CSV table of C-alpha atoms in Angstrom, one decimal:
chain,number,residue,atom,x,y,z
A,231,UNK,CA,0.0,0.0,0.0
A,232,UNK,CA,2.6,2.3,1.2
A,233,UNK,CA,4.4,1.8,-2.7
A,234,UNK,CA,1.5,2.2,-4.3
A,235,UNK,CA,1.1,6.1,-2.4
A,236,UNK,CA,4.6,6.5,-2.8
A,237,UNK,CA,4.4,5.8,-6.9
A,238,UNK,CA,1.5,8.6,-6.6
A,239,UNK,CA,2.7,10.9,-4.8
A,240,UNK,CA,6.4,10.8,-7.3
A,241,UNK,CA,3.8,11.2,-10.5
A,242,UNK,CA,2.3,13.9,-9.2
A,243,UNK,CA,5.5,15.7,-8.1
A,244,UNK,CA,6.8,14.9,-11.9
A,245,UNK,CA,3.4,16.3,-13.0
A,246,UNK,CA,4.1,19.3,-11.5
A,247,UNK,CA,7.6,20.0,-12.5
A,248,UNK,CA,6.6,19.5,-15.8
A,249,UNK,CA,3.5,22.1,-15.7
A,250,UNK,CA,6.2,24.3,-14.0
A,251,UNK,CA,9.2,23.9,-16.3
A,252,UNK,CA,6.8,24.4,-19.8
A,253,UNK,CA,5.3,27.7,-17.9
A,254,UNK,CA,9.0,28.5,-17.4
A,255,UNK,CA,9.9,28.3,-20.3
A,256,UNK,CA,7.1,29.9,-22.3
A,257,UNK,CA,7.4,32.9,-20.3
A,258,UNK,CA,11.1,33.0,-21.2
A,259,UNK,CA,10.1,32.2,-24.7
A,260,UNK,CA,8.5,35.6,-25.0
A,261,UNK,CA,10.5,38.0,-22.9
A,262,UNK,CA,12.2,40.6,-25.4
A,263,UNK,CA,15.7,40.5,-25.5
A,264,UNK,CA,17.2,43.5,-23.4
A,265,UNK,CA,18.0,45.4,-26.8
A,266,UNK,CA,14.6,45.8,-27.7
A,267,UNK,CA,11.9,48.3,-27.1
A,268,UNK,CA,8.0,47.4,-27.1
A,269,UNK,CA,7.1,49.2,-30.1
A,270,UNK,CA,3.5,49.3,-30.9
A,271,UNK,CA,4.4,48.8,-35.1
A,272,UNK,CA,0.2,48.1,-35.3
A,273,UNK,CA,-0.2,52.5,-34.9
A,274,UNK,CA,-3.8,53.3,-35.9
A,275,UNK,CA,-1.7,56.6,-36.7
A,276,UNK,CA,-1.9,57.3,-40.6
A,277,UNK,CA,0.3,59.8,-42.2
A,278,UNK,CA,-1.3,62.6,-44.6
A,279,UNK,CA,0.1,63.1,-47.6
A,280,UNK,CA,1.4,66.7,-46.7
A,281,UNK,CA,3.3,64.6,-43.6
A,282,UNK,CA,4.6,62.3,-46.3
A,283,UNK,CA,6.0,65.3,-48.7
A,284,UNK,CA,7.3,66.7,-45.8
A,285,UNK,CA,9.2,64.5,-44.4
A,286,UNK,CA,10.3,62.8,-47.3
A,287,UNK,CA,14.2,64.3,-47.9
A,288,UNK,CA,17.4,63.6,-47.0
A,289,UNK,CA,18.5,65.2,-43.8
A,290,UNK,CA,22.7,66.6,-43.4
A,291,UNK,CA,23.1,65.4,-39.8
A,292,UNK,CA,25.6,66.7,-36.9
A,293,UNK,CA,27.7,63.9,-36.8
A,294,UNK,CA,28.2,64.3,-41.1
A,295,UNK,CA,25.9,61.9,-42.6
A,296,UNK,CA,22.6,61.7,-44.2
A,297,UNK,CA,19.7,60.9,-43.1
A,298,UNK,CA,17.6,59.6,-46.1
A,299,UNK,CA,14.1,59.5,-46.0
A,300,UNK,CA,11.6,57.9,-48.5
A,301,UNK,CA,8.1,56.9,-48.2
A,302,UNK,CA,6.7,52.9,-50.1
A,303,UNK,CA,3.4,53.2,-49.7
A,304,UNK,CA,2.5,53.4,-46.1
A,305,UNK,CA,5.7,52.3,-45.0
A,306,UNK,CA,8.4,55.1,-44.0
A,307,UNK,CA,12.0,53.7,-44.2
A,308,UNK,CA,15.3,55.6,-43.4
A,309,UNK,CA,18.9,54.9,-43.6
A,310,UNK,CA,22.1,56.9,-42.5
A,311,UNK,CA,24.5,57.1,-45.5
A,312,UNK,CA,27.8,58.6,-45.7
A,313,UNK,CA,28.4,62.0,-47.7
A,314,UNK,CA,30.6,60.0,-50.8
A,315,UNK,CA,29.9,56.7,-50.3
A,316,UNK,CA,28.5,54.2,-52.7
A,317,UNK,CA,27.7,51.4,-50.1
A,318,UNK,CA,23.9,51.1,-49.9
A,319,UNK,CA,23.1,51.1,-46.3
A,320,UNK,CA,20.4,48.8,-44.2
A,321,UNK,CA,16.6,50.7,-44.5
A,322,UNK,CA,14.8,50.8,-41.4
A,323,UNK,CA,10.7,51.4,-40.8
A,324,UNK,CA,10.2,54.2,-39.0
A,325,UNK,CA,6.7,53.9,-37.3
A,326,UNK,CA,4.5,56.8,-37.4
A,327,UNK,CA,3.4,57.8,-33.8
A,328,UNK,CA,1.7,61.0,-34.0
A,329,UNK,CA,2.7,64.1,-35.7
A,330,UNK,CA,5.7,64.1,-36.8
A,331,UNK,CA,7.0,61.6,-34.2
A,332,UNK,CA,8.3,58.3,-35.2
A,333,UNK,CA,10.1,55.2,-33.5
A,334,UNK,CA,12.1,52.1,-34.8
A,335,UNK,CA,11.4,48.9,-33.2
A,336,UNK,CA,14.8,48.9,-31.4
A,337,UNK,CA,13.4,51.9,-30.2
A,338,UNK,CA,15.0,55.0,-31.9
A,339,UNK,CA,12.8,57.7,-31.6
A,340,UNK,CA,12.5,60.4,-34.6
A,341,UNK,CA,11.2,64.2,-34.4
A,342,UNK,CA,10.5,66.2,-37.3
A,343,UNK,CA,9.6,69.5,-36.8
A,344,UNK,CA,9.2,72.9,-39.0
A,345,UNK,CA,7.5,70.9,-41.5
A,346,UNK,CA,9.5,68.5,-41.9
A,347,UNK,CA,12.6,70.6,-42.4
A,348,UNK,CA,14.4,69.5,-39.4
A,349,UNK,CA,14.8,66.3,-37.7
A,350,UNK,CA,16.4,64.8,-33.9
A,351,UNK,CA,17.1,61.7,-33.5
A,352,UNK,CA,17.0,60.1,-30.0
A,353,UNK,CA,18.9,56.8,-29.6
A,354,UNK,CA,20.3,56.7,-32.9
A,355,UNK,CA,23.3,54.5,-31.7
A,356,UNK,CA,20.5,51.7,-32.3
A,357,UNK,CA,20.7,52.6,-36.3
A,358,UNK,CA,22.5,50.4,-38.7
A,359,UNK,CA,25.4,52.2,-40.5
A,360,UNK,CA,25.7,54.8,-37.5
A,361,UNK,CA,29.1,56.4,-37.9
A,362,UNK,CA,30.4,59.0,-35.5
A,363,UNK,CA,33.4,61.5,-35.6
A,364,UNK,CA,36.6,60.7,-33.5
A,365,UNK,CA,36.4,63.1,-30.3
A,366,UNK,CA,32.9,63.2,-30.5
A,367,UNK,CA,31.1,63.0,-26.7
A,368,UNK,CA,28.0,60.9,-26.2
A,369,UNK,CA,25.3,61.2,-24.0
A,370,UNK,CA,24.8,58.5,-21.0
A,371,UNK,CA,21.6,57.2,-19.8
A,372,UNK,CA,20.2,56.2,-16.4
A,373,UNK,CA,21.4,52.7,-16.7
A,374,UNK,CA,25.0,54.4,-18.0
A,375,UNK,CA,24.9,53.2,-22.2
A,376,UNK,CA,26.1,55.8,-24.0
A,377,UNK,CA,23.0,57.4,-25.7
A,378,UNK,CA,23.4,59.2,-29.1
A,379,UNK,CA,21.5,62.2,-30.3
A,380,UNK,CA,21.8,63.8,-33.7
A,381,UNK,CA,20.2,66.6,-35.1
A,382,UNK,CA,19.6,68.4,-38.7
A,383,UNK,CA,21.5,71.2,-39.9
C-alpha cells in the first residue's frame, strides 16, 4: 500500500515539475531580449500626404551623414548614409506615432519638426550604418549606455 502512495505521490511531483518547467519556459520564450523596445508597429496613426511630402528628404546630420528619407506606400523607411559613399546602407521602418514623431522597433525615436525641415534623433546608436566623428562626446543614460542624439542642420 505504502508503494503504491509513494508511486502517486512521485507522479504527481513529476506532474508538477513539468507544468512548472513548460510555464517557465514559455514565459522565457516571450521575454524581449534587453536590446529591444515594445514598439506598438500596429499604430492606428496614418500619415497625410502633406506629412509624407514633408518628411520625405534627406537630412545633413551633426555627426556628417545623411539621413535619407523615402516613403513605399505606407511604409516610411530611413537609412544613415555617408556623404561620398556608394555602399547602400540597411533601410529601417520608422513607425508613425503621432505628428511628426516616429520610432524604430529597437526603439530609436525620430522628431520632425518645422514641416518637416528638421529632424532629432534620439537613440540613434540603435541605427544600422551609424558612424560617429573621433572626439565626438556621447550622452549616457540612467542605466549608464552611451546614448546618441543627432540633429539636422
Amino acid at each position: 500500500m505504502q508503494t503504491s502512495r509513494r508511486l502517486s505521490f512521485t507522479a504527481a511531483a513529476l506532474a508538477a515539475t513539468a507544468l512548472l518547467t513548460l510555464a517557465c519556459a514559455s514565459a522565457l520564450a516571450q521575454a524581449a531580449p534587453p536590446d529591444r523596445v515594445h514598439v506598438n508597429v500596429n499604430t492606428p496613426y496614418r500619415l497625410s500626404t502633406q506629412e509624407q511630402f514633408d518628411i520625405e528628404h534627406s537630412y545633413q546630420l551633426s555627426n556628417d551623414q545623411i539621413l535619407i528619407v523615402r516613403i513605399q506606400g505606407q511604409q516610411v523607411l530611413g537609412r544613415l548614409s555617408n556623404k561620398n559613399s556608394i555602399i547602400p546602407r540597411q533601410e529601417v521602418e520608422i513607425y508613425p506615432q503621432g505628428p511628426g514623431k516616429f520610432v524604430t522597433q529597437r526603439g530609436t525615436a525620430f522628431s520632425f519638426t518645422n514641416s518637416g525641415e528638421y529632424v532629432v534623433i534620439d537613440d540613434a546608436q540603435l541605427l544600422p550604418g551609424l558612424r560617429m566623428p573621433d572626439g565626438s562626446a556621447n550622452a549616457s543614460t540612467a542605466d549608464g549606455s552611451a546614448s546618441i542624439r543627432l540633429v539636422s542642420r
